[in-house]
């Protein structure tokens, strides 16, 4: 038996690149891919301190949707969702992208008002959205407990039928294979330890494998962005928190949509392989420890069992945490920085996976042109000074 | 679950506390003279170190004391403030 073909080379770093991307997660790989595909920039390295897609790309719950409240968010997430819809074919790899529908449950009158407002806002933004009353929720997802006596009564739900899930590893591998085919170097085990900055311009990155000169440097480092930006003398409005998730043992098909509930801090889907994938809210404190506390899992399970009494005998297979970078308005920060040639794509918090192709698309444009892509412009760092925040706590606070 | 040493109640489980973020953020002395950039820094910018972090906790389900600790953001261990 022979080893199958490798999907990408494992090159040593060259002394210099036009663009160095820091972080080979979903966003870093998508950015590299679109730099080559859309802008013809292929003298690019993606540096990864660990292994490819081993950070949050391996730890997320793979929910994809675009039903955000504000126009700016709807535009960028919908752009991403449209890219998802053609991505398997484009990358010639089955991403197991499944548009099975995403329910966002409402448990109180306030939830109902917020959800109906969001449905209206979504439709105005060209995002598909429907309001379901409890009976319709029951028809769409029969195993949800919609009893009025439930601790968290289901008073309705929004439904985005085009939302769904994808297989995160396949996404990373497919993007990596295409980026590699364009000649882009994906360099694992190469940690960025500092930046060489002269006259306000970045010239190179210092790494665990030596100095690498760079025309431009693009951060795509999620929870560790603050640590890197600090080395470049930049303070960002980000706080890093653990975000926990878990999977159950493998089950027969039982749940054919994604169910999310912001109010009770849980979101559930069933992966193609059969395990239930559940995510929680963030642990409250700042941490880089890639682990969280059991009481968060316990509260999440209590909520899940109220919604799905059927799951009461399901066993948890494993739990884990990733480190997410949360911004003050629960929206990402994309664009230029006070250092010339240094770009940032961060602050995606608990919901970066769904944005993988969209973020890569607009970030690549921003890097290639030295100024923000129109969809990225509202997400610039200066919004915290101008006050033009994009407050998505309603659509994003806990569950993405 | 963190075991947090409340100065009044002693070591108690994390679920009794609410997190307060970075310690030592004082309201500006001369708020009328601040630029937008300085306001943005006061409102939105906080340290986010990988390592020791001086932070506030609130014993919300206990004695309701606010207090400051040093905690390591990778190991989660606490130490006496230097």
Tab-separated table of C-alpha atoms in Angstrom:
chain	number	residue	atom	x	y	z
A	1	UNK	CA	0.000	0.000	0.000
A	2	UNK	CA	1.394	3.386	-0.941
A	3	UNK	CA	0.777	6.697	0.712
A	4	UNK	CA	-1.752	8.818	-1.195
A	5	UNK	CA	-0.458	11.969	-2.844
A	6	UNK	CA	0.244	14.805	-0.471
A	7	UNK	CA	-2.155	17.717	-0.850
A	8	UNK	CA	0.582	20.306	-0.376
A	9	UNK	CA	4.381	20.507	-0.270
A	10	UNK	CA	6.163	21.109	3.014
A	11	UNK	CA	8.699	23.719	1.874
A	12	UNK	CA	11.437	25.512	3.791
A	13	UNK	CA	10.953	29.272	4.008
A	14	UNK	CA	12.562	31.414	1.321
A	15	UNK	CA	14.427	34.582	2.418
A	16	UNK	CA	11.742	36.908	1.076
A	17	UNK	CA	8.131	37.021	-0.119
A	18	UNK	CA	5.800	39.679	-1.508
A	19	UNK	CA	3.219	38.773	1.109
A	20	UNK	CA	3.616	36.863	4.366
A	21	UNK	CA	0.397	35.678	5.995
A	22	UNK	CA	0.652	34.789	9.683
A	23	UNK	CA	-1.605	31.872	10.503
A	24	UNK	CA	-2.544	28.852	8.369
A	25	UNK	CA	-6.096	28.524	9.585
A	26	UNK	CA	-9.142	28.902	7.409
A	27	UNK	CA	-8.847	32.654	7.009
A	28	UNK	CA	-5.102	32.594	6.298
A	29	UNK	CA	-5.474	29.839	3.710
A	30	UNK	CA	-8.488	31.473	2.054
A	31	UNK	CA	-6.594	34.772	1.906
A	32	UNK	CA	-3.623	33.060	0.260
A	33	UNK	CA	-5.894	31.315	-2.220
A	34	UNK	CA	-7.727	34.494	-3.237
A	35	UNK	CA	-4.469	36.492	-3.428
A	36	UNK	CA	-3.425	34.073	-6.156
A	37	UNK	CA	-6.798	33.494	-7.792
A	38	UNK	CA	-8.143	37.058	-7.824
A	39	UNK	CA	-5.003	39.163	-7.836
A	40	UNK	CA	-2.270	37.006	-9.397
A	41	UNK	CA	-0.064	37.346	-6.316
A	42	UNK	CA	1.669	34.026	-5.767
A	43	UNK	CA	4.999	34.913	-4.123
A	44	UNK	CA	3.295	34.318	-0.810
A	45	UNK	CA	4.104	32.388	2.361
A	46	UNK	CA	1.611	31.302	4.986
A	47	UNK	CA	3.441	30.842	8.291
A	48	UNK	CA	1.953	28.567	10.914
A	49	UNK	CA	3.436	28.063	14.382
A	50	UNK	CA	1.712	24.710	14.802
A	51	UNK	CA	0.265	22.578	12.059
A	52	UNK	CA	-2.034	23.609	9.270
A	53	UNK	CA	-5.617	24.252	10.412
A	54	UNK	CA	-4.866	22.987	13.907
A	55	UNK	CA	-6.175	25.994	15.826
A	56	UNK	CA	-9.726	27.256	15.742
A	57	UNK	CA	-10.205	25.707	12.299
A	58	UNK	CA	-10.082	22.333	14.044
A	59	UNK	CA	-12.189	23.467	16.996
A	60	UNK	CA	-15.233	25.273	15.614
A	61	UNK	CA	-18.748	23.943	15.208
A	62	UNK	CA	-18.904	24.675	11.442
A	63	UNK	CA	-22.172	26.614	11.427
A	64	UNK	CA	-22.619	28.721	8.294
A	65	UNK	CA	-25.253	31.438	8.002
A	66	UNK	CA	-25.572	35.095	7.025
A	67	UNK	CA	-28.641	36.308	8.935
A	68	UNK	CA	-26.974	39.242	10.684
A	69	UNK	CA	-28.833	42.378	11.664
A	70	UNK	CA	-26.922	45.295	10.173
A	71	UNK	CA	-26.407	45.984	6.471
A	72	UNK	CA	-22.607	45.910	6.776
A	73	UNK	CA	-22.609	42.473	8.409
A	74	UNK	CA	-25.296	41.027	6.168
A	75	UNK	CA	-23.270	42.147	3.137
A	76	UNK	CA	-20.001	40.497	4.144
A	77	UNK	CA	-21.538	37.300	5.561
A	78	UNK	CA	-23.889	36.949	2.582
A	79	UNK	CA	-20.914	37.409	0.253
A	80	UNK	CA	-19.277	34.578	2.147
A	81	UNK	CA	-22.369	32.360	1.954
A	82	UNK	CA	-22.588	32.894	-1.819
A	83	UNK	CA	-18.945	31.821	-2.104
A	84	UNK	CA	-19.672	28.718	-0.010
A	85	UNK	CA	-22.415	27.807	-2.471
A	86	UNK	CA	-19.864	27.398	-5.268
A	87	UNK	CA	-16.774	26.465	-3.300
A	88	UNK	CA	-16.825	22.657	-3.489
A	89	UNK	CA	-16.951	22.830	-7.264
A	90	UNK	CA	-14.409	25.611	-7.506
A	91	UNK	CA	-11.896	23.878	-5.242
A	92	UNK	CA	-12.692	20.468	-6.762
A	93	UNK	CA	-13.112	18.978	-3.304
A	94	UNK	CA	-16.243	17.818	-1.499
A	95	UNK	CA	-16.541	20.247	1.397
A	96	UNK	CA	-19.690	18.457	2.592
A	97	UNK	CA	-21.361	21.855	2.526
A	98	UNK	CA	-24.927	21.099	3.509
A	99	UNK	CA	-27.580	23.830	3.385
A	100	UNK	CA	-29.839	22.125	5.864
A	101	UNK	CA	-31.279	25.278	7.416
A	102	UNK	CA	-30.394	27.173	10.585
A	103	UNK	CA	-33.018	27.788	13.271
A	104	UNK	CA	-32.477	30.581	15.787
A	105	UNK	CA	-34.923	30.014	18.622
A	106	UNK	CA	-36.831	32.722	20.474
A	107	UNK	CA	-37.690	31.999	24.124
A	108	UNK	CA	-39.168	35.287	25.313
A	109	UNK	CA	-41.228	38.154	23.942
A	110	UNK	CA	-38.029	40.176	23.682
A	111	UNK	CA	-36.443	37.359	21.674
A	112	UNK	CA	-39.502	37.268	19.414
A	113	UNK	CA	-39.367	40.998	18.739
A	114	UNK	CA	-35.634	40.927	18.078
A	115	UNK	CA	-35.937	37.887	15.830
A	116	UNK	CA	-38.813	39.288	13.744
A	117	UNK	CA	-36.967	42.551	13.364
A	118	UNK	CA	-33.938	40.589	12.168
A	119	UNK	CA	-36.049	38.649	9.646
A	120	UNK	CA	-37.264	41.949	8.184
A	121	UNK	CA	-33.761	43.415	8.149
A	122	UNK	CA	-32.402	40.273	6.485
A	123	UNK	CA	-35.012	40.359	3.719
A	124	UNK	CA	-34.208	43.998	3.025
A	125	UNK	CA	-30.543	43.033	2.776
A	126	UNK	CA	-31.255	40.245	0.318
A	127	UNK	CA	-30.663	37.501	2.886
A	128	UNK	CA	-33.232	34.695	2.976
A	129	UNK	CA	-35.071	34.645	6.280
A	130	UNK	CA	-38.345	33.296	7.588
A	131	UNK	CA	-40.238	33.516	10.847
A	132	UNK	CA	-41.651	30.231	12.143
A	133	UNK	CA	-44.253	29.983	14.883
A	134	UNK	CA	-43.877	27.107	17.409
A	135	UNK	CA	-45.981	24.695	15.332
A	136	UNK	CA	-43.871	25.397	12.274
A	137	UNK	CA	-40.725	24.926	14.339
A	138	UNK	CA	-42.044	21.541	15.411
A	139	UNK	CA	-42.719	20.578	11.801
A	140	UNK	CA	-39.282	21.706	10.665
A	141	UNK	CA	-37.467	20.029	13.556
A	142	UNK	CA	-39.733	17.448	15.215
A	143	UNK	CA	-37.402	16.544	18.092
A	144	UNK	CA	-37.436	20.022	19.664
A	145	UNK	CA	-39.545	20.274	22.792
A	146	UNK	CA	-42.035	23.077	22.067
A	147	UNK	CA	-44.178	22.376	25.109
A	148	UNK	CA	-45.373	25.475	26.916
A	149	UNK	CA	-44.185	23.886	30.145
A	150	UNK	CA	-40.579	23.714	28.985
A	151	UNK	CA	-38.110	25.687	31.033
A	152	UNK	CA	-37.165	27.546	27.876
A	153	UNK	CA	-40.432	27.667	25.929
A	154	UNK	CA	-39.974	27.914	22.170
A	155	UNK	CA	-42.022	30.941	21.125
A	156	UNK	CA	-40.885	30.753	17.538
A	157	UNK	CA	-37.702	30.827	15.508
A	158	UNK	CA	-36.033	32.446	12.572
A	159	UNK	CA	-35.046	30.111	9.782
A	160	UNK	CA	-32.369	30.652	7.180
A	161	UNK	CA	-32.824	27.750	4.787
A	162	UNK	CA	-29.557	28.486	2.960
A	163	UNK	CA	-27.583	28.185	6.180
A	164	UNK	CA	-25.977	24.933	7.237
A	165	UNK	CA	-22.663	23.258	7.976
A	166	UNK	CA	-19.511	22.136	6.172
A	167	UNK	CA	-16.641	19.799	6.975
A	168	UNK	CA	-13.973	22.083	8.415
A	169	UNK	CA	-10.968	19.846	7.680
A	170	UNK	CA	-11.995	19.478	4.056
A	171	UNK	CA	-12.282	23.255	3.745
A	172	UNK	CA	-8.746	23.745	5.034
A	173	UNK	CA	-7.290	20.928	2.935
A	174	UNK	CA	-9.031	22.081	-0.235
A	175	UNK	CA	-7.856	25.663	0.171
A	176	UNK	CA	-4.340	24.510	1.080
A	177	UNK	CA	-4.123	22.254	-1.969
A	178	UNK	CA	-5.199	25.042	-4.342
A	179	UNK	CA	-2.924	27.624	-2.710
A	180	UNK	CA	-0.014	25.192	-2.945
A	181	UNK	CA	-0.799	24.545	-6.608
A	182	UNK	CA	-0.439	28.280	-7.239
A	183	UNK	CA	3.095	28.032	-5.793
A	184	UNK	CA	2.275	29.516	-2.418
A	185	UNK	CA	4.503	28.184	0.396
A	186	UNK	CA	2.588	26.789	3.381
A	187	UNK	CA	5.196	26.654	6.144
A	188	UNK	CA	4.258	24.790	9.298
A	189	UNK	CA	6.188	24.804	12.566
A	190	UNK	CA	7.278	28.387	11.917
A	191	UNK	CA	6.329	30.797	14.698
A	192	UNK	CA	6.468	34.554	14.164
A	193	UNK	CA	8.359	36.048	17.130
A	194	UNK	CA	8.672	39.671	16.061
A	195	UNK	CA	8.522	42.232	13.280
A	196	UNK	CA	11.249	44.314	11.699
A	197	UNK	CA	9.764	47.776	11.337
A	198	UNK	CA	11.641	50.800	10.006
A	199	UNK	CA	10.270	54.250	9.305
A	200	UNK	CA	6.776	53.075	10.192
A	201	UNK	CA	6.877	50.289	7.615
A	202	UNK	CA	7.149	46.560	8.134
A	203	UNK	CA	10.130	45.025	6.343
A	204	UNK	CA	10.307	41.482	7.650
A	205	UNK	CA	9.093	39.016	10.210
A	206	UNK	CA	11.361	37.323	12.746
A	207	UNK	CA	10.459	33.670	13.069
A	208	UNK	CA	11.558	30.520	14.836
A	209	UNK	CA	13.085	29.595	11.458
A	210	UNK	CA	14.884	32.865	10.885
A	211	UNK	CA	14.204	36.238	9.324
A	212	UNK	CA	11.807	36.382	6.385
A	213	UNK	CA	11.580	39.637	4.442
A	214	UNK	CA	8.102	40.639	3.380
A	215	UNK	CA	6.609	43.325	1.187
A	216	UNK	CA	3.430	43.038	3.164
A	217	UNK	CA	2.483	41.134	6.295
A	218	UNK	CA	-1.066	40.014	6.961
A	219	UNK	CA	-2.178	38.778	10.381
A	220	UNK	CA	-4.734	35.970	10.373
A	221	UNK	CA	-4.078	34.631	13.833
A	222	UNK	CA	-7.473	34.712	15.574
A	223	UNK	CA	-7.062	34.473	19.363
A	224	UNK	CA	-3.340	35.252	19.234
A	225	UNK	CA	-3.668	38.456	17.192
A	226	UNK	CA	-3.172	40.684	20.247
A	227	UNK	CA	0.127	38.972	21.063
A	228	UNK	CA	1.434	39.540	17.533
A	229	UNK	CA	0.111	43.089	17.214
A	230	UNK	CA	1.753	43.906	20.537
A	231	UNK	CA	5.111	42.928	19.013
A	232	UNK	CA	4.448	45.468	16.266
A	233	UNK	CA	3.559	48.140	18.823
A	234	UNK	CA	-0.156	48.117	17.986
A	235	UNK	CA	-2.928	47.896	20.579
A	236	UNK	CA	-6.135	46.342	19.313
A	237	UNK	CA	-9.548	46.362	20.993
A	238	UNK	CA	-9.564	42.592	21.392
A	239	UNK	CA	-9.917	40.245	24.344
A	240	UNK	CA	-9.069	36.553	24.040
A	241	UNK	CA	-11.412	34.026	25.631
A	242	UNK	CA	-11.850	30.249	25.588
A	243	UNK	CA	-14.817	29.050	23.555
A	244	UNK	CA	-15.844	25.496	24.303
A	245	UNK	CA	-17.551	22.883	22.196
A	246	UNK	CA	-18.163	19.161	22.387
A	247	UNK	CA	-19.250	16.153	20.385
A	248	UNK	CA	-21.333	13.177	21.386
A	249	UNK	CA	-20.817	9.575	20.444
A	250	UNK	CA	-21.939	8.682	16.913
A	251	UNK	CA	-25.696	8.421	16.452
A	252	UNK	CA	-28.048	7.450	13.670
A	253	UNK	CA	-29.394	10.502	11.788
A	254	UNK	CA	-31.698	12.307	14.208
A	255	UNK	CA	-31.215	16.043	13.648
A	256	UNK	CA	-31.225	17.337	10.063
A	257	UNK	CA	-30.871	21.073	10.694
A	258	UNK	CA	-28.844	23.457	12.845
A	259	UNK	CA	-30.563	24.691	16.000
A	260	UNK	CA	-29.214	27.700	17.857
A	261	UNK	CA	-30.413	29.490	20.924
A	262	UNK	CA	-28.695	32.650	22.039
A	263	UNK	CA	-30.782	32.898	25.178
A	264	UNK	CA	-29.808	29.520	26.574
A	265	UNK	CA	-26.285	29.486	25.137
A	266	UNK	CA	-26.307	26.383	23.036
A	267	UNK	CA	-26.169	25.434	19.382
A	268	UNK	CA	-26.483	21.949	17.980
A	269	UNK	CA	-26.101	20.174	14.693
A	270	UNK	CA	-25.366	16.603	13.674
A	271	UNK	CA	-22.220	16.056	11.671
A	272	UNK	CA	-22.271	13.848	8.605
A	273	UNK	CA	-20.434	11.139	10.519
A	274	UNK	CA	-23.204	11.085	13.135
A	275	UNK	CA	-21.919	12.889	16.208
A	276	UNK	CA	-23.911	15.738	17.722
A	277	UNK	CA	-21.787	18.882	17.639
A	278	UNK	CA	-22.619	21.403	20.331
A	279	UNK	CA	-21.144	24.750	21.154
A	280	UNK	CA	-21.432	26.911	24.238
A	281	UNK	CA	-20.790	30.522	25.130
A	282	UNK	CA	-17.339	31.849	25.920
A	283	UNK	CA	-15.758	31.389	29.328
A	284	UNK	CA	-15.879	34.782	31.031
A	285	UNK	CA	-12.189	35.406	31.660
A	286	UNK	CA	-9.287	36.222	29.367
A	287	UNK	CA	-7.289	33.127	28.508
A	288	UNK	CA	-4.915	31.596	26.003
A	289	UNK	CA	-5.155	28.189	27.676
A	290	UNK	CA	-7.288	26.401	25.033
A	291	UNK	CA	-9.464	24.930	27.758
A	292	UNK	CA	-12.485	26.064	29.686
A	293	UNK	CA	-14.426	25.213	32.801
A	294	UNK	CA	-16.760	22.260	33.162
A	295	UNK	CA	-19.612	24.342	34.569
A	296	UNK	CA	-19.949	26.026	31.162
A	297	UNK	CA	-20.377	22.616	29.537
A	298	UNK	CA	-22.800	21.582	32.276
A	299	UNK	CA	-24.998	24.657	31.746
A	300	UNK	CA	-24.911	24.096	27.995
A	301	UNK	CA	-25.960	20.465	28.383
A	302	UNK	CA	-28.772	21.427	30.739
A	303	UNK	CA	-30.111	23.814	28.124
A	304	UNK	CA	-29.677	21.265	25.326
A	305	UNK	CA	-31.615	18.628	27.265
A	306	UNK	CA	-34.477	21.039	27.909
A	307	UNK	CA	-34.719	21.649	24.179
A	308	UNK	CA	-34.067	18.035	23.168
A	309	UNK	CA	-35.248	15.624	25.895
A	310	UNK	CA	-34.400	12.845	23.425
A	311	UNK	CA	-30.679	13.485	24.023
A	312	UNK	CA	-30.817	12.678	27.729
A	313	UNK	CA	-28.952	9.382	27.391
A	314	UNK	CA	-26.452	10.541	24.798
A	315	UNK	CA	-22.865	10.336	25.989
A	316	UNK	CA	-20.303	13.050	25.487
A	317	UNK	CA	-17.290	11.830	23.551
A	318	UNK	CA	-14.951	14.794	24.033
A	319	UNK	CA	-14.900	18.479	24.846
A	320	UNK	CA	-12.360	21.115	23.911
A	321	UNK	CA	-11.815	24.855	23.653
A	322	UNK	CA	-10.345	27.274	21.169
A	323	UNK	CA	-9.163	30.811	21.866
A	324	UNK	CA	-11.357	33.412	20.231
A	325	UNK	CA	-10.614	37.127	19.885
A	326	UNK	CA	-13.678	39.103	20.843
A	327	UNK	CA	-14.149	42.725	19.791
A	328	UNK	CA	-16.265	45.305	21.638
A	329	UNK	CA	-19.078	45.274	19.049
A	330	UNK	CA	-18.924	41.547	18.179
A	331	UNK	CA	-17.836	42.433	14.637
A	332	UNK	CA	-14.497	41.738	12.984
A	333	UNK	CA	-11.632	44.156	12.405
A	334	UNK	CA	-10.335	44.026	8.836
A	335	UNK	CA	-7.933	46.386	7.125
A	336	UNK	CA	-4.837	48.493	7.467
A	337	UNK	CA	-2.997	49.262	10.706
A	338	UNK	CA	-0.857	52.194	11.888
A	339	UNK	CA	2.178	50.254	10.525
A	340	UNK	CA	2.520	50.523	6.739
A	341	UNK	CA	2.349	47.158	5.034
A	342	UNK	CA	0.912	45.417	8.086
A	343	UNK	CA	-2.690	44.279	7.787
A	344	UNK	CA	-5.097	42.822	10.281
A	345	UNK	CA	-8.011	40.410	10.000
A	346	UNK	CA	-9.204	39.637	13.507
A	347	UNK	CA	-12.000	39.995	16.001
A	348	UNK	CA	-14.195	37.348	14.392
A	349	UNK	CA	-14.770	36.116	17.912
A	350	UNK	CA	-17.032	33.119	18.085
A	351	UNK	CA	-18.091	33.103	14.437
A	352	UNK	CA	-15.154	33.154	12.042
A	353	UNK	CA	-15.668	29.805	10.317
A	354	UNK	CA	-18.723	30.852	8.311
A	355	UNK	CA	-16.786	33.835	7.024
A	356	UNK	CA	-13.811	31.799	5.794
A	357	UNK	CA	-14.194	32.422	2.037
A	358	UNK	CA	-15.698	35.897	2.432
A	359	UNK	CA	-12.997	37.070	4.806
A	360	UNK	CA	-10.292	35.620	2.579
A	361	UNK	CA	-11.808	37.357	-0.441
A	362	UNK	CA	-11.995	40.861	1.059
A	363	UNK	CA	-8.722	40.515	2.983
A	364	UNK	CA	-6.836	39.453	-0.159
A	365	UNK	CA	-8.268	42.477	-1.980
A	366	UNK	CA	-7.302	44.750	0.918
A	367	UNK	CA	-3.735	43.407	0.924
A	368	UNK	CA	-3.375	43.492	-2.865
A	369	UNK	CA	-4.615	47.078	-3.229
A	370	UNK	CA	-3.360	48.503	0.058
A	371	UNK	CA	-6.831	49.795	0.843
A	372	UNK	CA	-9.990	48.130	2.087
A	373	UNK	CA	-12.322	46.117	-0.096
A	374	UNK	CA	-15.710	47.927	-0.089
A	375	UNK	CA	-17.252	45.137	2.004
A	376	UNK	CA	-14.390	45.410	4.510
A	377	UNK	CA	-14.383	49.193	4.757
A	378	UNK	CA	-16.987	49.462	7.554
A	379	UNK	CA	-14.939	46.989	9.600
A	380	UNK	CA	-11.833	49.185	9.762
A	381	UNK	CA	-10.004	49.711	13.045
A	382	UNK	CA	-10.907	53.415	13.147
A	383	UNK	CA	-14.584	52.686	13.836
A	384	UNK	CA	-13.763	52.559	17.534
A	385	UNK	CA	-12.608	56.171	17.304
A	386	UNK	CA	-15.316	57.463	14.985
A	387	UNK	CA	-18.013	55.599	16.900
A	388	UNK	CA	-19.412	53.889	13.789
A	389	UNK	CA	-19.702	50.548	15.575
A	390	UNK	CA	-21.439	47.562	13.999
A	391	UNK	CA	-23.153	46.152	17.054
A	392	UNK	CA	-23.983	42.547	16.334
A	393	UNK	CA	-24.420	41.348	19.906
A	394	UNK	CA	-28.021	40.499	19.079
A	395	UNK	CA	-27.095	38.233	16.201
A	396	UNK	CA	-23.721	37.146	17.411
A	397	UNK	CA	-23.144	37.559	21.113
A	398	UNK	CA	-23.000	33.928	22.033
A	399	UNK	CA	-23.711	31.683	19.187
A	400	UNK	CA	-22.278	31.978	15.727
B	1	UNK	CA	-13.465	25.748	37.348
B	2	UNK	CA	-11.235	28.349	38.920
B	3	UNK	CA	-10.860	28.499	42.678
B	4	UNK	CA	-10.802	32.226	43.395
B	5	UNK	CA	-9.545	33.644	46.660
B	6	UNK	CA	-12.030	36.287	47.731
B	7	UNK	CA	-10.376	38.648	50.239
B	8	UNK	CA	-13.459	38.484	52.454
B	9	UNK	CA	-14.803	34.932	52.001
B	10	UNK	CA	-11.670	32.975	51.158
B	11	UNK	CA	-11.354	30.484	48.283
B	12	UNK	CA	-14.663	29.980	46.465
B	13	UNK	CA	-15.761	28.426	43.162
B	14	UNK	CA	-15.639	30.511	40.001
B	15	UNK	CA	-19.422	30.235	39.494
B	16	UNK	CA	-19.926	32.605	42.442
B	17	UNK	CA	-18.034	35.366	40.661
B	18	UNK	CA	-18.424	37.701	37.750
B	19	UNK	CA	-15.407	38.718	35.704
B	20	UNK	CA	-14.461	42.393	35.575
B	21	UNK	CA	-11.633	42.500	33.050
B	22	UNK	CA	-8.415	44.466	33.324
B	23	UNK	CA	-7.755	46.183	36.642
B	24	UNK	CA	-6.617	49.747	37.099
B	25	UNK	CA	-8.698	51.456	34.398
B	26	UNK	CA	-9.380	54.856	35.935
B	27	UNK	CA	-11.941	57.322	34.639
B	28	UNK	CA	-10.096	60.173	32.892
B	29	UNK	CA	-9.122	63.092	35.124
B	30	UNK	CA	-10.034	65.674	32.507
B	31	UNK	CA	-12.825	64.119	30.437
B	32	UNK	CA	-13.686	67.407	28.749
B	33	UNK	CA	-10.232	67.644	27.220
B	34	UNK	CA	-9.966	64.146	25.780
B	35	UNK	CA	-9.640	63.625	22.040
B	36	UNK	CA	-11.727	60.981	20.268
B	37	UNK	CA	-8.642	58.770	20.117
B	38	UNK	CA	-8.105	59.077	23.860
B	39	UNK	CA	-11.766	58.308	24.523
B	40	UNK	CA	-11.557	55.267	22.250
B	41	UNK	CA	-8.533	54.054	24.208
B	42	UNK	CA	-10.318	54.536	27.537
B	43	UNK	CA	-13.534	52.852	26.405
B	44	UNK	CA	-12.296	50.076	24.132
B	45	UNK	CA	-8.575	49.319	24.518
B	46	UNK	CA	-7.574	46.797	27.149
B	47	UNK	CA	-4.409	44.773	27.591
B	48	UNK	CA	-4.751	41.203	26.365
B	49	UNK	CA	-1.496	39.573	27.482
B	50	UNK	CA	-0.480	35.955	27.162
B	51	UNK	CA	0.918	35.621	30.684
B	52	UNK	CA	0.298	37.425	33.956
B	53	UNK	CA	-2.737	39.685	33.940
B	54	UNK	CA	-3.965	42.025	36.664
B	55	UNK	CA	-7.734	41.742	36.640
B	56	UNK	CA	-10.934	42.445	38.581
B	57	UNK	CA	-13.428	39.941	39.956
B	58	UNK	CA	-16.787	40.560	41.607
B	59	UNK	CA	-18.086	38.123	44.242
B	60	UNK	CA	-21.624	38.591	42.972
B	61	UNK	CA	-23.121	35.527	44.665
B	62	UNK	CA	-21.224	36.055	47.922
B	63	UNK	CA	-20.096	39.143	49.768
B	64	UNK	CA	-20.385	41.367	46.661
B	65	UNK	CA	-16.818	42.626	47.006
B	66	UNK	CA	-14.887	43.827	43.980
B	67	UNK	CA	-11.187	42.919	44.204
B	68	UNK	CA	-8.038	42.633	42.127
B	69	UNK	CA	-5.896	39.555	41.483
B	70	UNK	CA	-2.954	38.515	39.331
B	71	UNK	CA	-3.819	35.527	37.164
B	72	UNK	CA	-1.822	33.804	34.434
B	73	UNK	CA	-3.813	33.621	31.190
B	74	UNK	CA	-2.233	30.325	30.070
B	75	UNK	CA	-1.897	28.313	33.291
B	76	UNK	CA	-4.831	30.087	35.045
B	77	UNK	CA	-2.834	30.111	38.323
B	78	UNK	CA	-3.159	33.012	40.750
B	79	UNK	CA	-0.301	34.703	42.576
B	80	UNK	CA	0.041	37.308	45.266
B	81	UNK	CA	0.185	40.732	43.686
B	82	UNK	CA	3.784	41.942	43.693
